[in-house]
Tab-separated table of C-alpha atoms in Angstrom:
chain	number	residue	atom	x	y	z
A	1	MET	CA	0.348	-0.186	-0.224
A	2	SER	CA	1.312	3.165	-0.711
A	3	GLU	CA	0.619	6.606	0.814
A	4	THR	CA	1.248	9.785	0.686
A	5	PRO	CA	2.106	11.899	3.779
A	6	ASP	CA	-1.095	13.649	4.381
A	7	ASN	CA	-2.920	10.475	3.726
A	8	ALA	CA	-0.412	8.249	5.864
A	9	VAL	CA	-0.835	11.310	8.678
A	10	HIS	CA	-4.643	10.827	8.182
A	11	ALA	CA	-4.150	7.162	8.732
A	12	VAL	CA	-2.660	6.988	11.722
A	13	ARG	CA	-4.576	9.547	13.259
A	14	THR	CA	-8.017	7.484	12.339
A	15	TYR	CA	-6.432	4.395	13.682
A	16	ILE	CA	-5.178	6.020	17.112
A	17	GLU	CA	-8.697	7.440	17.511
A	18	GLN	CA	-10.446	4.230	17.023
A	19	HIS	CA	-7.968	2.522	19.727
A	20	ARG	CA	-6.981	5.455	22.329
A	21	ASP	CA	-9.957	4.324	24.784
A	22	ALA	CA	-8.879	0.764	24.690
A	23	PHE	CA	-4.910	1.744	25.345
A	24	LEU	CA	-5.945	4.115	27.959
A	25	GLY	CA	-7.749	1.511	30.210
A	26	ASP	CA	-4.612	-1.087	29.443
A	27	LEU	CA	-2.270	1.593	30.646
A	28	ALA	CA	-4.228	2.372	33.592
A	29	GLU	CA	-4.183	-1.360	34.671
A	30	TRP	CA	-0.792	-1.543	34.327
A	31	LEU	CA	-0.173	1.395	35.918
A	32	ARG	CA	-1.931	0.056	39.335
A	33	ILE	CA	0.675	-2.629	39.423
A	34	PRO	CA	3.625	-0.402	42.091
A	35	SER	CA	6.394	-1.756	40.437
A	36	VAL	CA	8.958	0.316	42.655
A	37	SER	CA	12.271	-1.580	42.371
A	38	ALA	CA	13.934	0.216	45.297
A	39	GLN	CA	11.769	-1.368	48.326
A	40	PRO	CA	12.390	-4.937	48.564
A	41	ASP	CA	8.744	-5.743	49.634
A	42	ARG	CA	7.746	-4.823	46.164
A	43	ALA	CA	9.513	-7.384	44.535
A	44	GLY	CA	6.849	-9.197	43.572
A	45	ASP	CA	4.737	-6.109	42.027
A	46	VAL	CA	7.811	-5.525	39.827
A	47	ARG	CA	8.079	-9.396	38.632
A	48	ARG	CA	4.098	-8.760	38.203
A	49	SER	CA	4.541	-5.787	36.072
A	50	ALA	CA	7.226	-7.654	33.733
A	51	GLU	CA	4.709	-10.394	33.224
A	52	TRP	CA	1.968	-8.396	32.472
A	53	LEU	CA	3.938	-6.448	30.158
A	54	ALA	CA	5.198	-9.506	28.490
A	55	ALA	CA	1.571	-10.718	28.411
A	56	LYS	CA	0.537	-7.201	26.252
A	57	LEU	CA	3.587	-7.467	23.952
A	58	THR	CA	2.333	-11.060	22.841
A	59	GLU	CA	-0.936	-9.598	22.146
A	60	THR	CA	0.444	-6.794	20.242
A	61	GLY	CA	1.756	-8.846	17.856
A	62	PHE	CA	5.190	-9.403	18.817
A	63	THR	CA	6.486	-13.015	17.600
A	64	ALA	CA	9.108	-13.631	20.377
A	65	VAL	CA	8.317	-12.251	24.202
A	66	GLU	CA	10.766	-13.381	26.859
A	67	VAL	CA	10.771	-12.393	30.890
A	68	TRP	CA	15.063	-12.467	31.396
A	69	GLU	CA	16.254	-12.732	34.615
A	70	THR	CA	18.765	-10.480	36.521
A	71	ASP	CA	20.496	-10.573	40.182
A	72	GLY	CA	18.098	-8.360	40.784
A	73	ALA	CA	14.453	-7.160	38.818
A	74	PRO	CA	13.390	-9.010	35.955
A	75	ALA	CA	13.635	-7.127	32.073
A	76	VAL	CA	11.404	-7.550	29.298
A	77	PHE	CA	12.222	-8.784	25.852
A	78	ALA	CA	10.381	-8.696	22.858
A	79	GLU	CA	11.069	-9.030	19.015
A	80	TRP	CA	9.004	-8.513	15.608
A	81	PRO	CA	10.891	-9.134	12.639
A	82	ALA	CA	9.984	-7.410	9.628
A	83	GLY	CA	10.202	-10.573	7.048
A	84	ASP	CA	12.239	-8.263	4.800
A	85	PRO	CA	16.296	-9.527	4.834
A	86	ASP	CA	17.432	-6.011	4.285
A	87	ALA	CA	15.500	-4.534	6.677
A	88	PRO	CA	17.035	-2.829	9.281
A	89	THR	CA	17.044	-3.719	13.312
A	90	VAL	CA	15.899	-0.976	15.522
A	91	LEU	CA	16.000	-1.679	19.666
A	92	VAL	CA	13.353	0.159	21.812
A	93	TYR	CA	14.626	0.728	25.562
A	94	GLY	CA	12.443	1.863	28.246
A	95	HIS	CA	11.734	0.907	32.155
A	96	HIS	CA	8.693	-0.489	33.638
A	97	ASP	CA	9.864	0.050	37.408
A	98	VAL	CA	8.857	3.294	38.979
A	99	GLN	CA	9.573	5.244	42.068
A	100	PRO	CA	8.209	5.030	45.477
A	101	ALA	CA	5.012	7.003	45.980
A	102	ALA	CA	2.354	7.315	48.938
A	103	ARG	CA	-0.356	9.422	49.272
A	104	GLU	CA	1.159	11.066	52.715
A	105	ASP	CA	3.873	12.151	50.327
A	106	GLY	CA	1.790	14.978	48.980
A	107	TRP	CA	-0.300	13.509	46.114
A	108	HIS	CA	-3.955	14.531	45.960
A	109	THR	CA	-4.912	10.902	44.895
A	110	ASP	CA	-3.632	7.340	45.357
A	111	PRO	CA	-0.349	7.166	43.354
A	112	PHE	CA	-1.198	3.788	41.968
A	113	GLU	CA	-4.948	4.383	41.031
A	114	PRO	CA	-5.069	6.220	37.685
A	115	THR	CA	-7.068	8.989	37.836
A	116	VAL	CA	-7.832	11.473	34.683
A	117	VAL	CA	-8.455	15.286	35.031
A	118	ASP	CA	-8.448	17.618	32.482
A	119	GLY	CA	-7.078	15.434	29.892
A	120	ARG	CA	-3.976	14.540	32.445
A	121	MET	CA	-3.772	10.996	33.659
A	122	TYR	CA	-2.438	11.242	37.543
A	123	ALA	CA	-0.404	8.202	38.399
A	124	ARG	CA	3.431	6.899	39.497
A	125	GLY	CA	4.755	5.908	36.214
A	126	ALA	CA	2.309	7.524	34.008
A	127	ALA	CA	5.319	9.572	32.414
A	128	ASP	CA	8.305	8.116	33.752
A	129	ASP	CA	8.298	5.321	32.020
A	130	LYS	CA	5.456	3.090	31.955
A	131	GLY	CA	3.095	5.818	29.509
A	132	GLN	CA	6.277	6.304	26.941
A	133	VAL	CA	6.957	2.545	27.202
A	134	PHE	CA	3.316	1.335	26.394
A	135	PHE	CA	2.860	4.057	23.360
A	136	HIS	CA	5.059	1.726	21.370
A	137	THR	CA	2.514	-1.076	21.521
A	138	LEU	CA	-0.264	1.617	19.887
A	139	GLY	CA	2.413	2.845	17.345
A	140	VAL	CA	3.570	-0.398	15.758
A	141	ARG	CA	-0.439	-1.560	15.470
A	142	ALA	CA	-1.210	2.496	13.746
A	143	HIS	CA	1.941	1.756	11.427
A	144	LEU	CA	0.815	-1.482	10.339
A	145	ALA	CA	-2.650	-0.458	9.782
A	146	ALA	CA	-1.581	2.601	7.629
A	147	THR	CA	0.776	0.682	5.673
A	148	GLY	CA	-1.016	-2.205	4.993
A	149	ARG	CA	1.905	-4.268	6.200
A	150	THR	CA	1.360	-7.469	8.624
A	151	ALA	CA	4.713	-6.998	10.149
A	152	PRO	CA	6.831	-3.635	10.928
A	153	ALA	CA	9.314	-2.038	8.313
A	154	VAL	CA	11.716	-2.674	10.934
A	155	ASN	CA	13.140	-5.786	12.704
A	156	LEU	CA	11.909	-4.533	15.777
A	157	LYS	CA	12.784	-5.154	19.349
A	158	LEU	CA	12.363	-4.093	22.986
A	159	LEU	CA	14.040	-4.228	26.101
A	160	ILE	CA	12.309	-2.990	29.058
A	161	GLU	CA	14.366	-3.395	32.368
A	162	GLY	CA	13.264	-3.399	35.737
A	163	GLU	CA	16.115	-1.411	37.804
A	164	GLU	CA	16.147	1.687	36.053
A	165	GLU	CA	15.009	3.741	39.130
A	166	SER	CA	17.444	1.753	41.054
A	167	GLY	CA	20.582	2.430	39.307
A	168	SER	CA	20.499	-0.237	36.525
A	169	PRO	CA	22.813	-2.118	38.740
A	170	HIS	CA	22.639	-5.220	36.750
A	171	PHE	CA	21.764	-3.725	33.219
A	172	ARG	CA	25.056	-3.630	31.435
A	173	GLU	CA	26.062	-7.135	32.554
A	174	LEU	CA	22.067	-8.190	30.933
A	175	VAL	CA	23.018	-6.143	28.056
A	176	GLU	CA	26.599	-7.924	27.641
A	177	ALA	CA	25.092	-11.683	28.264
A	178	HIS	CA	22.539	-11.055	25.496
A	179	ALA	CA	24.277	-8.764	23.196
A	180	ASP	CA	23.505	-11.297	19.987
A	181	ARG	CA	19.858	-10.928	20.737
A	182	LEU	CA	19.972	-7.382	21.201
A	183	ALA	CA	22.394	-6.600	17.985
A	184	ALA	CA	20.467	-3.441	16.101
A	185	ASP	CA	21.333	-0.695	13.955
A	186	ALA	CA	20.004	1.923	16.060
A	187	VAL	CA	18.695	2.330	19.614
A	188	ILE	CA	15.488	4.478	20.562
A	189	VAL	CA	15.282	5.279	24.203
A	190	SER	CA	12.278	6.594	25.320
A	191	ASP	CA	12.399	7.593	28.684
A	192	THR	CA	12.784	11.415	27.999
A	193	GLY	CA	11.008	14.259	27.056
A	194	MET	CA	10.506	17.545	25.511
A	195	TRP	CA	10.865	21.028	26.113
A	196	SER	CA	7.077	22.093	26.358
A	197	GLU	CA	3.918	21.176	25.028
A	198	THR	CA	4.201	23.676	22.543
A	199	THR	CA	7.586	22.878	21.322
A	200	PRO	CA	8.880	19.435	20.346
A	201	THR	CA	11.984	18.420	20.871
A	202	VAL	CA	14.204	15.810	20.527
A	203	CYS	CA	16.948	14.615	22.991
A	204	THR	CA	20.232	14.220	21.131
A	205	GLY	CA	22.548	13.188	24.387
A	206	MET	CA	22.956	12.538	28.282
A	207	ARG	CA	25.825	12.993	30.102
A	208	GLY	CA	27.758	10.365	32.410
A	209	VAL	CA	28.578	10.182	35.856
A	210	ALA	CA	31.162	9.389	38.061
A	211	ASP	CA	30.758	9.426	41.846
A	212	CYS	CA	33.296	8.834	44.926
A	213	GLU	CA	33.266	9.106	48.758
A	214	ILE	CA	36.187	10.022	50.494
A	215	GLU	CA	37.230	9.154	53.932
A	216	LEU	CA	40.008	11.393	55.588
A	217	TYR	CA	41.445	9.867	58.990
A	218	GLY	CA	43.698	12.398	61.135
A	219	PRO	CA	44.312	11.704	65.233
A	220	ASP	CA	43.063	8.211	66.135
A	221	GLN	CA	40.585	10.117	68.354
A	222	ASP	CA	39.039	13.498	68.838
A	223	ILE	CA	41.557	15.406	70.467
A	224	HIS	CA	41.642	18.740	72.443
A	225	SER	CA	42.327	21.573	70.122
A	226	GLY	CA	44.244	23.568	72.340
A	227	SER	CA	46.932	21.341	73.313
A	228	PHE	CA	47.489	20.068	70.035
A	229	GLY	CA	45.195	22.264	67.298
A	230	GLY	CA	48.012	23.935	64.828
A	231	ALA	CA	50.577	20.926	65.332
A	232	VAL	CA	48.555	18.290	63.698
A	233	PRO	CA	46.808	18.082	60.523
A	234	ASN	CA	42.778	18.223	60.952
A	235	PRO	CA	41.031	16.251	58.600
A	236	ALA	CA	37.909	18.593	58.452
A	237	THR	CA	40.351	21.264	57.535
A	238	VAL	CA	41.704	19.009	54.344
A	239	ALA	CA	38.355	18.270	53.485
A	240	GLY	CA	37.384	21.979	53.169
A	241	ARG	CA	40.625	22.254	51.029
A	242	ILE	CA	40.120	19.321	49.137
A	243	VAL	CA	36.555	21.272	48.059
A	244	ALA	CA	38.218	24.650	47.740
A	245	ALA	CA	40.733	22.861	45.075
A	246	LEU	CA	38.074	21.619	43.076
A	247	HIS	CA	37.363	24.916	40.922
A	248	ASP	CA	39.257	27.768	39.800
A	249	GLU	CA	37.710	31.263	40.024
A	250	HIS	CA	36.444	30.924	36.897
A	251	GLU	CA	34.232	27.798	38.024
A	252	HIS	CA	36.612	25.376	35.707
A	253	VAL	CA	37.173	22.161	37.386
A	254	ALA	CA	40.948	22.343	38.448
A	255	ILE	CA	41.663	18.790	38.485
A	256	PRO	CA	44.592	18.073	35.671
A	257	GLY	CA	43.349	16.375	32.528
A	258	PHE	CA	39.753	16.525	33.696
A	259	TYR	CA	38.596	18.181	30.440
A	260	ASP	CA	40.570	16.062	28.104
A	261	GLY	CA	38.801	14.374	25.433
A	262	VAL	CA	35.639	16.594	25.746
A	263	THR	CA	33.566	17.115	22.599
A	264	GLU	CA	33.395	20.656	22.574
A	265	LEU	CA	30.109	22.277	21.494
A	266	THR	CA	30.026	23.789	17.602
A	267	GLU	CA	28.906	27.423	17.116
A	268	ALA	CA	25.915	25.357	15.041
A	269	GLU	CA	25.314	23.696	18.155
A	270	ARG	CA	25.057	26.623	19.935
A	271	ALA	CA	23.042	28.359	17.807
A	272	LEU	CA	20.359	25.542	18.235
A	273	VAL	CA	20.371	25.769	22.095
A	274	ALA	CA	19.897	29.554	21.733
A	275	GLU	CA	16.401	28.684	19.649
A	276	LEU	CA	15.017	27.529	22.519
A	277	PRO	CA	12.367	29.985	24.473
A	278	PHE	CA	14.400	29.268	27.798
A	279	ASP	CA	13.556	31.371	30.838
A	280	GLU	CA	16.110	31.931	33.124
A	281	ALA	CA	14.133	33.235	35.887
A	282	ALA	CA	11.090	30.334	35.632
A	283	TRP	CA	14.276	28.004	35.536
A	284	LEU	CA	15.397	29.191	38.782
A	285	ARG	CA	12.370	29.064	40.500
A	286	THR	CA	11.937	25.210	39.393
A	287	ALA	CA	15.761	24.882	40.729
A	288	LYS	CA	14.162	26.407	44.327
A	289	SER	CA	17.548	28.554	43.729
A	290	HIS	CA	18.306	32.384	43.869
A	291	GLY	CA	21.313	33.037	40.973
A	292	THR	CA	22.773	30.843	38.654
A	293	LEU	CA	26.849	30.351	38.616
A	294	GLY	CA	28.728	28.055	36.646
A	295	GLU	CA	31.503	27.646	33.927
A	296	ALA	CA	32.882	30.917	32.379
A	297	GLY	CA	31.740	31.626	28.945
A	298	PHE	CA	28.838	29.164	28.706
A	299	THR	CA	24.838	29.475	28.964
A	300	THR	CA	23.058	28.095	31.600
A	301	LEU	CA	21.711	25.722	29.514
A	302	GLU	CA	25.186	24.739	27.917
A	303	ARG	CA	26.313	23.943	31.279
A	304	VAL	CA	23.762	21.541	32.010
A	305	TRP	CA	23.822	19.889	29.091
A	306	ALA	CA	27.169	20.093	27.448
A	307	ARG	CA	29.537	20.788	29.993
A	308	PRO	CA	31.405	18.474	32.453
A	309	THR	CA	30.984	19.064	36.271
A	310	ALA	CA	32.325	18.520	39.511
A	311	GLU	CA	29.679	18.851	42.896
A	312	VAL	CA	30.028	18.381	46.197
A	313	ASN	CA	27.402	16.339	47.340
A	314	GLY	CA	28.002	15.920	50.791
A	315	ILE	CA	30.759	16.912	53.712
A	316	GLY	CA	30.966	16.149	57.223
A	317	GLY	CA	33.301	15.771	60.054
A	318	GLY	CA	34.012	16.778	63.407
A	319	TYR	CA	31.428	17.804	66.190
A	320	GLN	CA	27.901	18.637	64.632
A	321	GLY	CA	26.006	19.287	68.379
A	322	PRO	CA	24.749	22.432	69.739
A	323	GLY	CA	27.265	24.645	71.465
A	324	GLY	CA	30.975	24.497	70.996
A	325	LYS	CA	33.214	21.600	71.270
A	326	THR	CA	37.205	22.595	70.953
A	327	ILE	CA	38.727	19.564	69.247
A	328	VAL	CA	40.711	18.534	66.236
A	329	PRO	CA	38.441	15.643	64.812
A	330	ALA	CA	39.455	12.393	64.348
A	331	SER	CA	38.124	12.063	60.622
A	332	ALA	CA	35.838	13.750	57.898
A	333	GLN	CA	34.051	12.482	55.081
A	334	LEU	CA	33.508	13.896	51.173
A	335	LYS	CA	31.280	12.808	48.717
A	336	LEU	CA	31.995	13.760	45.074
A	337	SER	CA	30.097	13.332	41.692
A	338	PHE	CA	31.264	14.378	38.469
A	339	ARG	CA	28.567	14.633	35.298
A	340	LEU	CA	30.682	14.000	32.109
A	341	VAL	CA	29.828	14.835	28.551
A	342	ALA	CA	30.832	12.941	25.201
A	343	GLY	CA	34.563	12.371	24.776
A	344	GLN	CA	35.366	11.453	28.499
A	345	ASP	CA	36.032	8.147	29.863
A	346	PRO	CA	34.899	7.638	33.445
A	347	ALA	CA	37.887	5.238	34.141
A	348	LYS	CA	40.162	7.798	33.229
A	349	ILE	CA	38.401	10.638	35.109
A	350	GLU	CA	38.726	8.446	38.035
A	351	LEU	CA	42.586	8.085	37.606
A	352	ALA	CA	42.836	11.819	37.227
A	353	VAL	CA	40.773	11.970	40.540
A	354	ARG	CA	42.730	9.827	42.366
A	355	ASP	CA	46.046	11.719	41.208
A	356	TRP	CA	44.746	14.625	42.112
A	357	LEU	CA	43.648	14.020	45.920
A	358	ALA	CA	46.884	12.306	46.356
A	359	GLY	CA	48.616	15.683	45.552
A	360	LEU	CA	46.181	17.729	48.229
A	361	VAL	CA	46.200	15.093	51.183
A	362	PRO	CA	49.301	16.162	53.677
A	363	ALA	CA	51.360	13.683	55.714
A	364	GLY	CA	49.683	12.869	58.849
A	365	ILE	CA	46.310	12.346	57.285
A	366	ARG	CA	45.490	9.071	56.035
A	367	TYR	CA	42.445	8.728	53.644
A	368	GLU	CA	40.172	5.743	51.289
A	369	ILE	CA	38.314	6.757	48.524
A	370	VAL	CA	36.056	4.676	46.814
A	371	PHE	CA	34.013	5.106	43.726
A	372	GLY	CA	30.546	3.910	42.330
A	373	ALA	CA	29.476	2.548	39.152
A	374	PRO	CA	29.917	4.993	36.523
A	375	THR	CA	27.585	5.832	33.853
A	376	ARG	CA	29.029	6.881	30.509
A	377	PRO	CA	27.791	10.019	28.223
A	378	CYS	CA	26.413	9.410	25.136
A	379	LEU	CA	25.706	11.733	22.188
A	380	THR	CA	23.944	11.375	18.753
A	381	PRO	CA	25.961	13.695	15.937
A	382	LEU	CA	23.260	16.231	14.654
A	383	ASP	CA	23.606	15.239	11.115
A	384	HIS	CA	22.911	11.633	11.606
A	385	PRO	CA	20.448	10.612	9.282
A	386	ALA	CA	18.485	8.200	11.577
A	387	LEU	CA	18.072	11.331	13.963
A	388	LYS	CA	16.855	13.524	11.283
A	389	ALA	CA	14.076	10.723	10.732
A	390	VAL	CA	13.156	10.933	14.454
A	391	ALA	CA	12.657	14.626	14.024
A	392	GLY	CA	10.682	13.977	10.951
A	393	ALA	CA	8.274	11.680	12.213
A	394	MET	CA	7.813	13.890	15.434
A	395	SER	CA	7.073	16.829	13.208
A	396	ARG	CA	4.326	14.922	11.043
A	397	ALA	CA	2.392	14.449	14.478
A	398	PHE	CA	2.804	17.537	15.768
A	399	ASP	CA	1.331	18.954	12.199
A	400	GLY	CA	4.373	20.292	10.637
A	401	ALA	CA	6.059	22.118	13.794
A	402	LYS	CA	10.012	22.707	13.994
A	403	VAL	CA	11.216	20.012	15.998
A	404	ARG	CA	14.148	21.482	17.930
A	405	TYR	CA	17.123	19.677	19.692
A	406	THR	CA	17.842	19.442	23.074
A	407	ARG	CA	20.702	17.529	25.387
A	408	GLU	CA	19.643	16.006	29.019
A	409	GLY	CA	21.823	16.871	32.274
A	410	GLY	CA	21.102	13.700	33.813
A	411	SER	CA	22.470	10.370	33.282
A	412	GLY	CA	20.892	6.664	32.614
A	413	PRO	CA	22.088	3.293	30.866
A	414	ALA	CA	21.544	4.482	27.241
A	415	ALA	CA	25.346	4.472	27.219
A	416	ASP	CA	25.578	1.159	27.881
A	417	LEU	CA	23.468	-0.111	24.736
A	418	GLN	CA	25.965	2.545	22.629
A	419	ASP	CA	28.722	0.998	24.072
A	420	VAL	CA	28.211	-2.704	23.936
A	421	LEU	CA	25.679	-2.599	20.820
A	422	GLY	CA	28.249	-0.227	18.892
A	423	ALA	CA	24.517	1.719	17.587
A	424	PRO	CA	23.387	4.794	17.975
A	425	VAL	CA	21.174	6.269	20.394
A	426	LEU	CA	18.395	8.083	19.929
A	427	PHE	CA	15.960	9.839	22.129
A	428	LEU	CA	12.152	9.683	21.757
A	429	GLY	CA	10.007	11.025	24.177
A	430	ILE	CA	6.955	13.212	24.832
A	431	SER	CA	6.621	13.883	28.433
A	432	VAL	CA	7.263	17.708	29.672
A	433	PRO	CA	8.492	19.185	32.751
A	434	SER	CA	5.365	19.394	34.418
A	435	ASP	CA	4.692	16.080	34.212
A	436	GLY	CA	6.692	15.910	37.660
A	437	TRP	CA	9.155	12.874	37.683
A	438	HIS	CA	9.771	11.339	40.980
A	439	ALA	CA	7.737	13.933	42.306
A	440	PRO	CA	3.993	13.696	43.892
A	441	ASN	CA	1.233	14.146	41.610
A	442	GLU	CA	3.380	12.603	38.391
A	443	LYS	CA	1.246	12.948	35.456
A	444	ILE	CA	0.872	12.419	31.396
A	445	GLU	CA	-0.604	14.664	28.961
A	446	LEU	CA	-2.846	12.592	27.088
A	447	ASP	CA	-2.952	14.302	23.918
A	448	LEU	CA	0.882	14.319	23.997
A	449	LEU	CA	1.023	11.000	24.584
A	450	MET	CA	-0.766	10.068	21.356
A	451	LYS	CA	1.636	12.702	19.391
A	452	GLY	CA	4.371	9.726	21.170
A	453	VAL	CA	2.327	6.690	19.667
A	454	GLU	CA	1.837	9.209	16.088
A	455	THR	CA	5.575	9.431	16.096
A	456	THR	CA	6.416	5.840	16.268
A	457	ALA	CA	3.958	4.759	13.553
A	458	HIS	CA	5.546	7.412	11.221
A	459	LEU	CA	9.362	6.364	12.332
A	460	TRP	CA	9.190	2.738	11.806
A	461	SER	CA	7.790	3.807	8.077
A	462	ASP	CA	10.737	6.480	7.843
A	463	LEU	CA	13.759	4.499	9.761
A	464	PRO	CA	14.736	2.228	6.541
A	465	ALA	CA	15.887	4.764	4.545
A	466	ALA	CA	17.887	6.443	7.033
A	467	LEU	CA	19.511	3.422	8.252
A	468	GLN	CA	20.614	2.342	4.679
A	469	THR	CA	22.055	6.091	4.027
A	470	ALA	CA	23.748	5.943	7.564
A	471	ARG	CA	25.395	2.818	6.620
């Protein structure tokens, strides 16, 4: 069946409208399962969520659906071959676990009883990430209905993990163990969002992260500051000096080698960022902060999207009770995190931090530094044909609106997929900042959710040519 773009848009929308109510009913049923991976007593619910999704994907038409076990919570894998030996393979990533939620946290309704008010569905996981995973089920069926196909135009795979909200501790191991089954020409991550309801955007990258805890030990016990202060090293003073040495006067990270390999913003990329209708005062209100501060020479959005950072997450040591206690404390503690951008290697950052710290700690202070599991950064080049296909499909869903580009300042497991599978990672999400991820009264805008359905319906038709160009 041959469709003009206008006819395809009409066919997709007609199918979606006819099946909207049933789709939303199914989504509500899934949202009622409190799949909170961070709470051990919810482990059974996380498994029930995986099994529910597996059954629904089978009902949708996926020919192979499996629940994959990990040492933690289960993931769901599904596959629907195109039937064309030349068709490219696309892997969709998302997660079915959710953040903790309780009515007493400030929810207006039961967080696990979906409630629709004024075109919005309120429930934990509505936006992050069940709603954005689930729109792929209706999207692929709309794609088939509009094209007359019996199988997608791409070999379609899904990997929906169950531990993203707990830091994805077993995700890379899972991907490595199943790398052959997960092999793809491109990865679509539907765990992100757009700039706003009226400004459709596609995310092009996420920062990575490395974090560490530092323990500093001085005297074997707290000692009198009059008898010994000024004559022995003070671990709390050393902690303060370490923090002070993190940045220079221009807020650049002062760790030698920290910026090695950083992929710098091009002038074209900076111009695209500047196009966005950014209201810094409103952003500060959202940040509950009273002024901006960051690396000199970059705008606020550039700093949180495309520049690496070093942050003090916690500092402690010595007496913290009421009144004074004149001591040299026995120990002090620091927690540091480093957001990383494309071109930075977490392993090299760890070595750089260790060398930097060794040069700052004086004799007489013992220390330990422990790093957590890192997350690598990922970035999709703006000229990648598959990225243009995502933006084009979204534009059709939004009636020809210009689709702009953003990045994500946070971190996620998408880079593991890029790293292990060697495939470009593309982001497709329709959630907006007001959806309240991780917050009370999380919701999804239902009309935007349908735009996500439309986008995927067009994308599976558009990606084959784009990926062929990229080969």
